[in-house]
Structure formats: structure tokens, C-alpha cells
Coordinates of C-alpha atoms and ligand atoms in Angstrom, one line a residue:
X1 CA 16.5 -25.9 18.5
X2 CA 15.5 -22.4 19.6
X3 CA 12.2 -21.5 20.3
X4 CA 10.8 -18.4 18.5
X5 CA 7.8 -16.4 20.0
X6 CA 5.1 -15.8 17.1
X7 CA 5.9 -12.4 15.6
X8 CA 3.7 -10.6 13.1
X9 CA 1.1 -7.8 12.8
X10 CA -0.6 -7.0 16.1
X11 CA -2.8 -4.2 14.6
X12 CA -3.4 -2.5 11.4
X13 CA -5.0 0.8 10.5
X14 CA -5.6 2.5 7.3
X15 CA -6.1 6.1 6.1
X16 CA -6.9 7.7 2.9
X17 CA -7.3 11.3 1.3
X18 CA -10.0 13.9 1.6
X19 CA -11.1 13.4 -1.9
X20 CA -12.1 10.9 -4.4
X21 CA -12.3 11.1 -8.3
X22 CA -14.7 8.4 -9.8
X23 CA -13.4 6.5 -12.9
X24 CA -16.8 7.4 -14.5
X25 CA -15.9 11.1 -14.2
X26 CA -12.4 10.3 -15.8
X27 CA -14.1 8.3 -18.5
X28 CA -16.4 11.0 -19.4
X29 CA -13.3 13.5 -19.7
X30 CA -10.9 11.2 -21.9
X31 CA -13.8 9.4 -23.9
X32 CA -12.8 6.0 -22.6
X33 CA -15.6 3.4 -22.4
X34 CA -16.1 3.1 -18.6
X35 CA -16.0 -0.7 -18.8
X36 CA -12.4 -0.5 -19.6
X37 CA -11.8 0.9 -16.2
X38 CA -14.5 -0.8 -14.2
X39 CA -14.0 -4.4 -15.8
X40 CA -10.7 -4.0 -17.9
X41 CA -8.6 -2.6 -14.9
X42 CA -10.9 -3.2 -12.1
X43 CA -11.0 0.2 -10.8
X44 CA -14.1 2.5 -9.6
X45 CA -12.6 5.5 -8.1
X46 CA -9.3 6.9 -7.0
X47 CA -8.1 8.8 -3.8
X48 CA -6.8 12.3 -4.6
X49 CA -4.9 14.2 -1.7
X50 CA -6.0 17.8 -0.7
X51 CA -3.6 20.4 -1.3
X52 CA -3.0 20.4 2.4
X53 CA -2.4 16.6 2.6
X54 CA 0.9 14.6 2.0
X55 CA 2.3 11.2 2.6
X56 CA 3.1 12.5 6.3
X57 CA -0.3 13.6 6.9
X58 CA -1.7 10.3 5.6
X59 CA 1.0 8.1 7.6
X60 CA 0.3 10.1 11.0
X61 CA -3.5 9.6 10.2
X62 CA -3.1 5.9 9.9
X63 CA -0.8 5.3 12.9
X64 CA -2.7 7.7 15.4
X65 CA -5.3 5.2 16.4
X66 CA -2.6 2.4 16.9
X67 CA -1.1 4.8 19.3
X68 CA -4.3 5.7 20.9
X69 CA -5.3 1.9 21.5
X70 CA -1.7 0.8 22.5
X71 CA 0.2 3.5 23.6
X72 CA 3.8 4.0 22.7
X73 CA 5.5 1.8 25.2
X74 CA 8.0 -0.6 23.6
X75 CA 7.9 1.1 20.3
X76 CA 11.7 1.9 19.7
X77 CA 11.6 1.8 16.1
X78 CA 9.5 3.6 13.4
X79 CA 10.0 2.6 9.7
X80 CA 8.2 4.8 7.0
X81 CA 8.4 3.0 3.8
X82 CA 7.5 5.4 0.7
X83 CA 8.3 6.1 -2.8
X84 CA 6.6 9.5 -2.7
X85 CA 9.5 11.2 -0.5
X86 CA 9.1 14.7 0.6
X87 CA 12.8 15.4 1.2
X88 CA 15.9 13.6 -0.2
X89 CA 17.5 13.6 3.3
X90 CA 15.2 13.8 5.9
X91 CA 12.9 10.7 6.7
X92 CA 9.2 11.5 6.5
X93 CA 9.1 9.1 9.7
X94 CA 10.7 12.1 11.8
X95 CA 7.6 14.4 11.0
X96 CA 5.3 11.5 11.7
X97 CA 7.1 10.5 14.9
X98 CA 6.7 14.3 16.1
X99 CA 3.0 14.6 15.3
X100 CA 2.4 11.4 17.2
X101 CA 4.3 12.6 20.3
X102 CA 6.4 9.3 20.3
X103 CA 9.3 9.3 22.7
X104 CA 12.8 10.6 21.8
X105 CA 14.3 7.1 22.7
X106 CA 13.2 5.6 19.1
X107 CA 15.3 5.2 16.1
X108 CA 13.2 6.2 12.8
X109 CA 14.0 5.6 9.2
X110 CA 12.6 5.7 5.7
X111 CA 12.7 2.9 3.2
X112 CA 12.5 3.0 -0.5
X113 CA 12.3 0.3 -3.3
X114 CA 9.1 1.3 -5.3
X115 CA 5.9 -0.4 -4.0
X116 CA 7.9 -3.2 -2.2
X117 CA 9.7 -1.2 0.7
X118 CA 6.8 -1.6 3.4
X119 CA 7.5 -5.6 3.2
X120 CA 11.2 -5.1 3.7
X121 CA 10.0 -2.7 6.7
X122 CA 7.9 -5.6 7.9
X123 CA 10.6 -8.2 7.6
X124 CA 13.4 -5.9 9.3
X125 CA 10.7 -5.4 12.3
X126 CA 10.4 -9.0 12.6
X127 CA 14.2 -9.4 12.9
X128 CA 14.1 -6.7 15.5
X129 CA 11.2 -8.2 17.6
X130 CA 13.0 -11.6 17.4
X131 CA 16.1 -10.1 19.1
X132 CA 14.1 -8.6 21.7
X133 CA 10.3 -9.7 22.0
X134 CA 9.5 -6.6 24.1
X135 CA 10.5 -4.5 21.3
X136 CA 7.6 -2.8 19.2
X137 CA 8.0 -1.4 15.7
X138 CA 5.7 1.0 13.9
X139 CA 5.9 0.3 10.2
X140 CA 3.9 2.7 8.1
X141 CA 3.4 2.6 4.6
X142 CA 2.4 5.8 3.0
X143 CA 2.0 7.1 -1.0
X144 CA 0.5 9.2 -3.2
X145 CA 0.5 7.7 -6.7
X146 CA 0.9 10.3 -9.8
X147 CA 1.3 9.9 -13.5
X148 CA 1.0 12.4 -16.2
X149 CA -2.5 13.8 -16.8
X150 CA -4.0 12.1 -20.0
X151 CA -1.4 9.1 -19.7
X152 CA -2.4 5.3 -19.7
X153 CA -1.2 5.3 -16.0
X154 CA -3.6 8.2 -15.1
X155 CA -6.3 5.7 -14.3
X156 CA -4.2 3.7 -11.7
X157 CA -3.6 6.6 -9.5
X158 CA -4.5 6.8 -5.8
X159 CA -3.3 7.3 -2.2
X160 CA -3.4 5.8 1.0
X161 CA -1.4 4.7 4.1
X162 CA -1.4 1.8 6.3
X163 CA 0.2 1.7 9.6
X164 CA 1.2 -1.9 11.2
X165 CA 2.1 -2.4 14.8
X166 CA 4.8 -5.4 14.7
X167 CA 5.0 -7.2 18.0
X168 CA 5.6 -10.5 19.5
X169 CA 2.2 -12.7 19.9
X170 CA 0.4 -10.5 17.6
X171 CA -3.4 -10.4 17.7
X172 CA -3.7 -10.2 13.7
X173 CA -1.4 -12.1 11.6
X174 CA 1.7 -14.3 12.5
X175 CA 4.3 -13.9 9.7
X176 CA 6.1 -17.0 9.0
X177 CA 9.6 -18.1 7.8
X178 CA 10.6 -18.7 5.1
X179 CA 10.5 -15.9 2.5
X180 CA 11.0 -16.1 -1.2
X181 CA 12.7 -13.0 -2.7
X182 CA 13.7 -11.9 -5.9
X183 CA 15.5 -9.1 -7.7
X184 CA 15.9 -8.1 -11.3
X185 CA 17.2 -4.9 -13.0
X186 CA 14.3 -3.9 -15.2
X187 CA 13.2 -0.3 -16.1
X188 CA 9.3 -0.9 -15.9
X189 CA 8.5 2.2 -13.8
X190 CA 10.6 4.6 -12.2
X191 CA 10.9 8.4 -10.9
X192 CA 14.0 10.4 -11.4
X193 CA 14.6 12.9 -8.7
X194 CA 13.6 16.0 -10.9
X195 CA 10.2 14.6 -11.7
X196 CA 7.0 14.4 -9.5
X197 CA 5.2 12.1 -11.7
X198 CA 6.3 8.2 -12.4
X199 CA 7.6 7.1 -15.8
X200 CA 6.3 3.7 -16.7
X201 CA 6.3 1.2 -19.5
X202 CA 3.0 0.0 -18.8
X203 CA 3.1 -3.6 -20.6
X204 CA 6.8 -4.2 -19.6
X205 CA 5.8 -3.3 -16.1
X206 CA 2.9 -6.2 -16.2
X207 CA 5.5 -8.6 -17.7
X208 CA 8.1 -7.6 -15.2
X209 CA 5.7 -8.0 -12.1
X210 CA 4.6 -11.6 -13.5
X211 CA 8.4 -12.6 -13.9
X212 CA 8.9 -11.6 -10.3
X213 CA 6.0 -13.5 -9.4
X214 CA 7.6 -16.6 -10.7
X215 CA 11.0 -15.9 -9.3
X216 CA 10.0 -15.1 -5.8
X217 CA 7.6 -18.3 -5.9
X218 CA 10.5 -20.3 -7.1
X219 CA 12.9 -19.0 -4.1
X220 CA 9.8 -19.5 -1.6
X221 CA 9.4 -23.2 -2.7
X222 CA 13.4 -23.8 -2.5
X223 CA 13.5 -22.3 1.0
X224 CA 11.1 -24.9 2.1
X225 CA 7.7 -22.9 1.9
X226 CA 4.1 -24.2 2.0
X227 CA 2.4 -25.7 -1.2
X228 CA 0.0 -23.4 -3.0
X229 CA -3.1 -25.4 -1.8
X230 CA -2.4 -24.5 1.7
X231 CA -3.3 -20.9 1.3
X232 CA -7.1 -19.7 2.1
X233 CA -6.3 -16.4 0.4
X234 CA -3.8 -14.5 -1.4
X235 CA -3.0 -10.7 -1.0
X236 CA -1.2 -9.3 -4.0
X237 CA 0.2 -6.1 -4.7
X238 CA -2.6 -4.3 -6.6
X239 CA -1.5 -1.4 -8.9
X240 CA -5.2 -2.0 -10.2
X241 CA -7.4 -4.7 -8.9
X242 CA -7.2 -6.9 -12.1
X243 CA -3.4 -7.2 -11.7
X244 CA -4.1 -9.6 -8.7
X245 CA -6.2 -11.9 -11.0
X246 CA -3.3 -11.6 -13.6
X247 CA -0.7 -12.6 -11.2
X248 CA -2.9 -15.4 -9.7
X249 CA -3.4 -17.0 -12.8
X250 CA 0.4 -16.8 -13.7
X251 CA 1.2 -18.5 -10.3
X252 CA -1.5 -21.2 -11.1
X253 CA -0.2 -21.8 -14.5
X254 CA 3.5 -21.9 -13.3
X255 CA 2.8 -24.4 -10.7
X256 CA 0.8 -26.7 -13.0
X257 CA -2.6 -25.8 -11.7
X258 CA -5.9 -25.4 -13.7
X259 CA -7.0 -21.7 -13.8
X260 CA -10.6 -21.8 -12.7
X261 CA -11.9 -18.3 -13.0
X262 CA -14.7 -18.7 -10.4
X263 CA -12.3 -20.1 -7.9
X264 CA -9.8 -17.2 -8.7
X265 CA -12.7 -14.8 -8.2
X266 CA -13.9 -16.5 -5.0
X267 CA -10.1 -16.4 -3.6
X268 CA -9.4 -12.7 -4.8
X269 CA -12.5 -10.7 -4.4
X270 CA -12.1 -10.4 -0.5
X271 CA -8.9 -8.8 -0.9
X272 CA -9.7 -6.1 -3.4
X273 CA -12.5 -4.1 -1.7
X274 CA -10.2 -1.1 -0.6
X275 CA -7.9 -1.1 -3.7
X276 CA -10.7 -0.9 -6.4
X277 CA -12.0 2.4 -4.7
X278 CA -8.7 3.9 -3.5
X279 CA -6.6 3.1 -6.5
X280 CA -2.7 2.3 -6.4
X281 CA -1.2 3.4 -3.1
X282 CA 2.1 1.8 -3.9
X283 CA 3.9 0.5 -0.7
X284 CA 0.3 0.2 1.1
X285 CA -1.3 -1.7 -1.8
X286 CA -0.5 -5.1 -0.4
X287 CA -1.5 -4.1 3.2
X288 CA -4.6 -2.8 1.8
X289 CA -5.5 -6.2 0.3
X290 CA -4.8 -7.4 3.7
X291 CA -7.1 -5.1 5.4
X292 CA -9.8 -5.8 2.9
X293 CA -9.5 -9.6 3.5
X294 CA -9.8 -9.1 7.3
X295 CA -12.5 -6.7 7.1
X296 CA -14.5 -8.5 4.4
X297 CA -18.1 -8.6 5.0
X298 CA -18.6 -12.2 3.8
X299 CA -18.4 -13.6 7.4
X300 CA -15.9 -16.2 7.1
X301 CA -13.8 -16.6 10.0
X302 CA -10.2 -17.4 9.0
X303 CA -8.6 -18.0 12.1
X304 CA -5.8 -20.5 12.0
X305 CA -5.9 -20.2 8.1
X306 CA -2.8 -19.6 6.2
X307 CA -2.6 -16.4 3.7
X308 CA 0.0 -15.9 1.0
X309 CA 1.5 -12.5 0.3
X310 CA 3.2 -11.3 -2.8
X311 CA 4.5 -7.9 -2.4
X312 CA 6.0 -6.3 -5.9
X313 CA 8.0 -3.1 -6.3
X314 CA 9.0 -1.9 -9.9
X315 CA 12.6 -2.0 -10.9
X316 CA 12.2 -4.8 -9.5
X317 CA 12.2 -6.6 -5.9
X318 CA 9.3 -8.9 -4.8
X319 CA 8.8 -11.2 -1.9
X320 CA 6.5 -14.1 -1.4
X321 CA 5.8 -15.0 2.2
X322 CA 2.8 -16.2 4.4
X323 CA 1.1 -15.4 7.4
X324 CA -1.6 -17.3 9.6
X325 CA -4.4 -15.6 11.1
X326 CA -4.5 -15.4 14.8
X327 CA -7.6 -17.0 16.4
X328 CA -9.9 -14.3 17.6
X329 CA -8.6 -11.9 15.3
X330 CA -12.0 -10.8 14.2
X331 CA -12.6 -9.0 17.6
X332 CA -9.7 -6.6 17.2
X333 CA -10.3 -5.4 13.5
X334 CA -11.1 -1.6 12.8
X335 CA -13.6 -2.5 10.0
X336 CA -15.8 0.7 11.0
X337 CA -13.0 3.1 11.1
X338 CA -11.8 1.8 7.8
X339 CA -15.2 2.0 6.2
X340 CA -15.4 5.7 7.4
X341 CA -12.0 6.6 6.0
X342 CA -13.2 5.3 2.5
X343 CA -16.8 6.8 2.8
X344 CA -15.9 10.4 4.0
X345 CA -14.1 11.1 0.9
X346 CA -15.5 13.9 -0.7
X347 CA -16.1 13.6 -4.6
X348 CA -14.6 16.1 -6.8
X349 CA -15.3 17.0 -10.4
X350 CA -12.9 16.7 -13.3
X351 CA -11.9 20.3 -13.2
X352 CA -10.9 20.4 -9.6
X353 CA -9.0 17.2 -9.8
X354 CA -7.0 18.5 -12.8
X355 CA -6.4 21.6 -10.9
X356 CA -5.0 19.7 -7.8
X357 CA -2.8 17.5 -10.0
X358 CA -1.3 20.5 -11.8
X359 CA -0.6 22.2 -8.2
X360 CA 2.9 22.3 -7.3
X361 CA 4.2 23.5 -3.9
X362 CA 6.2 26.9 -4.0
X363 CA 9.8 26.5 -4.1
X364 CA 11.0 29.8 -3.4
X365 CA 11.6 29.3 0.2
X366 CA 8.8 32.1 1.2
X367 CA 6.1 32.0 3.6
X368 CA 2.9 30.2 2.2
X369 CA 0.0 29.1 3.9
X370 CA -2.0 26.1 2.3
X371 CA -5.5 26.1 1.7
X372 CA -7.4 24.5 4.4
X373 CA -9.1 21.8 2.4
X374 CA -8.5 18.8 4.3
X375 CA -10.8 17.9 7.4
X376 CA -8.5 14.9 8.9
X377 CA -6.6 14.8 12.1
X378 CA -3.2 16.3 10.5
X379 CA -2.5 18.8 7.8
X380 CA 0.2 20.5 5.9
X381 CA -0.5 24.0 7.1
X382 CA 2.3 26.0 5.7
X383 CA 5.7 26.4 3.9
X384 CA 8.2 28.6 5.4
X385 CA 12.1 28.7 4.6
X386 CA 11.9 25.6 2.8
X387 CA 10.2 23.8 5.6
X388 CA 7.0 22.0 5.9
X389 CA 4.7 23.1 9.0
X390 CA 2.5 20.5 10.2
X391 CA -0.6 20.9 12.6
X392 CA -2.6 18.8 14.5
X393 CA -6.4 19.2 14.6
Ligands
HMG1 P1 -4.0 0.7 -21.3 O1 -2.8 0.4 -22.4 O2 -4.5 2.0 -21.4 O3 -5.0 -0.3 -21.3 O4 -3.1 0.5 -20.1 P2 -5.2 -1.5 -22.0 O5 -5.5 -1.3 -23.5 O6 -3.9 -2.9 -21.8 O7 -6.5 -2.2 -21.3 C1 -6.5 -2.7 -20.1 C2 -7.6 -4.0 -19.9 O8 -8.9 -3.4 -20.1 C3 -7.4 -5.0 -21.0 O9 -7.4 -6.2 -20.5 C4 -8.4 -4.4 -22.0 O10 -8.7 -5.7 -22.8 C5 -9.6 -4.2 -21.2 P3 -6.4 -7.3 -20.3 O11 -6.0 -7.5 -21.7 O12 -5.1 -6.8 -19.5 O13 -7.1 -8.3 -19.6 N1 -10.5 -3.4 -21.9 C6 -11.7 -3.4 -21.4 N2 -12.6 -4.4 -20.5 C7 -13.8 -4.2 -20.5 N3 -14.6 -3.3 -21.5 C8 -13.9 -2.3 -22.1 C9 -12.4 -2.5 -22.2 N4 -11.4 -1.7 -23.0 C10 -10.2 -2.4 -22.6 N5 -14.5 -1.4 -23.0 C11 -2.0 -0.1 -17.8 C12 -3.1 -0.3 -19.0 C13 -2.4 -0.9 -16.7 C14 -0.8 -0.6 -18.5 C15 -1.8 1.2 -17.5 O14 -2.9 1.9 -16.7 C16 -0.5 1.8 -16.9 O15 0.4 2.1 -17.6 N6 -0.5 1.7 -15.6 C17 0.6 2.0 -14.7 C18 1.6 0.9 -14.5 C19 1.1 -0.3 -13.7 O16 0.1 0.0 -13.1 N7 1.8 -1.4 -13.9 C20 1.2 -2.7 -13.1 C21 2.4 -3.6 -12.8 S1 3.9 -2.8 -12.1 C22 3.5 -2.4 -10.7 O17 2.6 -3.3 -10.0 C23 4.3 -1.6 -9.8 C24 3.7 -0.1 -9.5 O18 2.8 -0.5 -8.6 C25 4.8 0.7 -9.1 C26 5.6 0.4 -8.0 O19 6.2 -0.6 -7.8 O20 6.1 1.4 -7.3 C27 3.0 0.3 -11.0

């Protein structure tokens, strides 16, 4: 038998936007009882990008601390997963590679399959590191979730990026074999190339997600995966945090386990802290659930414990896989920086949010300076000749 080194997530860093809109403000505007947002979907606020932020600035902001800590030695691949692409041809990862000053001896690519693609990136990265254990892969999930104003999806918007450094002998999470995978051609959520807001059939999307939970769990079991009781925690893709509860309940029912709401709350509450205040960050969402679990203030050391991951992307593709937390992981967390990223956001009023939502980048190829609204490490400074010009602070 070949001996494989443990491979997985060595470090994780998140970034989110300059602005935040509380759900109470949205509720006051549209007359919704705020309990529908706070309890019904489990959301308190949503991250809103400034006019000079996009998925590139978010991705670079998430990844920069990883490079600052570990340097770029050994990083020969950058995978940027997104469904909010800024270009139909060029990978957003190439701009990030440039902003981070990574060496030219790097391959860079963008991956897409709705919210699922970062998990594909993680699995591809593991394959590369297995081939050469000195190889490190930077996997970045970066997304801005946008639905039409005054649509049911509006309350589930958000934006964030999570950067993962994937290596052998990882300090945070060892990703295990096998994975359970599932694909079904469904039209629950999509965004044609000519639209910048997503189209969604809300109730159909929830059903499609739950079907995918069954499908990838079934495959995970058939591939010889762990029993459900083995897991100390479950990180679900969270388009809104209540969805984690729906998915978990569904998995328990499907596997013939009783659904104890208190037990579900204990299991899931530690994974929802970031998503409940950031909103849907698409590809980043399941890794924000992991960040939330790692940074969770309840003090339990989960060293050596198994964690389940359920990654779902509409359309649809899903994957169920497991990781074990590396002993000592709590000494290498970025909890303070993550808390700062969430707390530094400036609250905006409804009119400002609406104005930002309705804003479109000029498409005339002329020279346009963008208003300096953001205060993060990177900004989209200008457009010129159909090119995006980024600057670092
Ligand atoms: P809606 O129709 O506005 O809401 O849409 P609702 O009527 O279904 O109510 C939501 C919940 O609030 C219900 O609870 C209500 O009972 C409750 P549930 O029955 O679900 O348990 N409620 C209240 N609770 C307390 N106090 C109150 C109150 N009033 C009502 N006063 C929907 C909700 C999520 C469908 C909508 O926001 C939407 O379309 N969102 C976008 C789609 C989405 O997030 N789908 C999730 C699954 S698909 C997915 O995860 C993939 C995705 O991330 C994209 C990708 O892969 O790229 C979206």
C-alpha cells in the first residue's frame, strides 16, 4: 500500500466588504416582519461591496495575509473559484497573482460551478499536492451575491472571500478520502451571461439542495465513508444560515436518525457566526462555516475530531467529504483578524444600499476613476480602455 502524507488546509484567511446593511433596515423599507429575516432565514446583516471593490479586491485581501505569513515559496498553482466573474476569458486569479506579487512560475485558473467550485478547487489542489508534496496551492473562493431589488432573494445577498493554503502536513484540517459526489441538471438558480443579478426559483432551489444532500451522502457511504455519528461538526453551504438546519434535518431523516432540535442547534450554531452577518458568499460560504467553527468562542478544542463538509452549487453539483482537525490547530488561527474584518464594515442606510446596487460599471471603454469608498488593502481604482486598473494601498 502506498503511504500518502496528510494533505489539507494549512491556513485560512477571510475578507469581506467595506459596507454592511442590517436586515432590520431592509425590513423597515419593504415592510417585512424582521423576525422573518432574523429567525425565518437566520440572517442579521449582509456585506455590501463599495463602488471600488470587486471579487479581485476581496480575493487579494483574503489571500495577502497567507502570503505575508508563509511567503510564496512552493506556491505553483492558484485556483480562484467564483460565480461573479469579471471577465469571460481572463481568470480573476491572474489579477490576484499580480496584486500579491507571486512568481511567474505559477499556473493560475478560474473555476465555476455556482457555489460549489471552491470545493472542486480544494480537491484538485489535493491531487496536485499528492503528486508532489512540496507543492502548495492557493485556493481562493470570492463572490458577490446579487439578486434583484425587492425580490425574495434580496435578503440572501452578501459578499466575501476565503483563501485556503493547501499543503502536505497541514496545520488546520486534514482532508480525507473518500468524497461523495452528486450532479443533477436542474434550473434552480442561474445567471445568463447578459445579466448581473441571479435568477432563482427559491423553493425549487431548497428542494434541489436537499436532493443533492441525499445524493452525495449516498455516494459517500457507498465509497466507504464514515458513519454520521463520527462527526463532531457539520459545515454546510449556507445561502442563509437556516438552510444548514434544513439540510442537517434532512440528512438525519434520510439516515434514519431522530431529529433533536437542541442537538442540531448545538452542532450547527458554531458554524453560522460569520454567515449570519455576512450573507451568502456563494463559493466562500462553506469555508466561512469552517472559519466560524475554528474561530468559535465556545472554547472546545476539536483537535483530532472529524468534521463533515457539504458543498452545494446550484444547477447542481454537491460533494460530501470529511476532514480531521490537526492537533494544535488553535494556535494558528486568525480569529482576531477575522473578527476585525467583520466589525470594521461601515453600516449604510437603505438609500445608499439601493444606489450601490443599481450602480453599473461604465461599459464605453473610456477612462473612469472610481469613487474612493473602500479602505481595504486593494481597490479597483479605475477603468480605462475596457481594462480594470487595481491599486494596492
Ligand atoms: P421567501 O418566499 O421570501 O420566504 O423566500 P418564505 O416565505 O419561504 O419564508 C422563509 C422562512 O421564514 C420560512 O421558514 C417562514 O416560515 C419563516 P421555513 O418554512 O423555511 O422554515 N418566516 C418567519 N419566521 C419568523 N418570524 C416571521 C416569519 N415570516 C416567515 N415573522 C427564500 C425565502 C430562501 C426562498 C428566498 O430568500 C430566496 O429565493 N433566496 C435565494 C435562493 C436561495 O438562497 N436558495 C437556497 C438553496 S439553493 C443554494 O444554496 C445555492 C445558492 O447559494 C446559489 C449557488 O449555488 O450559486 C443560492
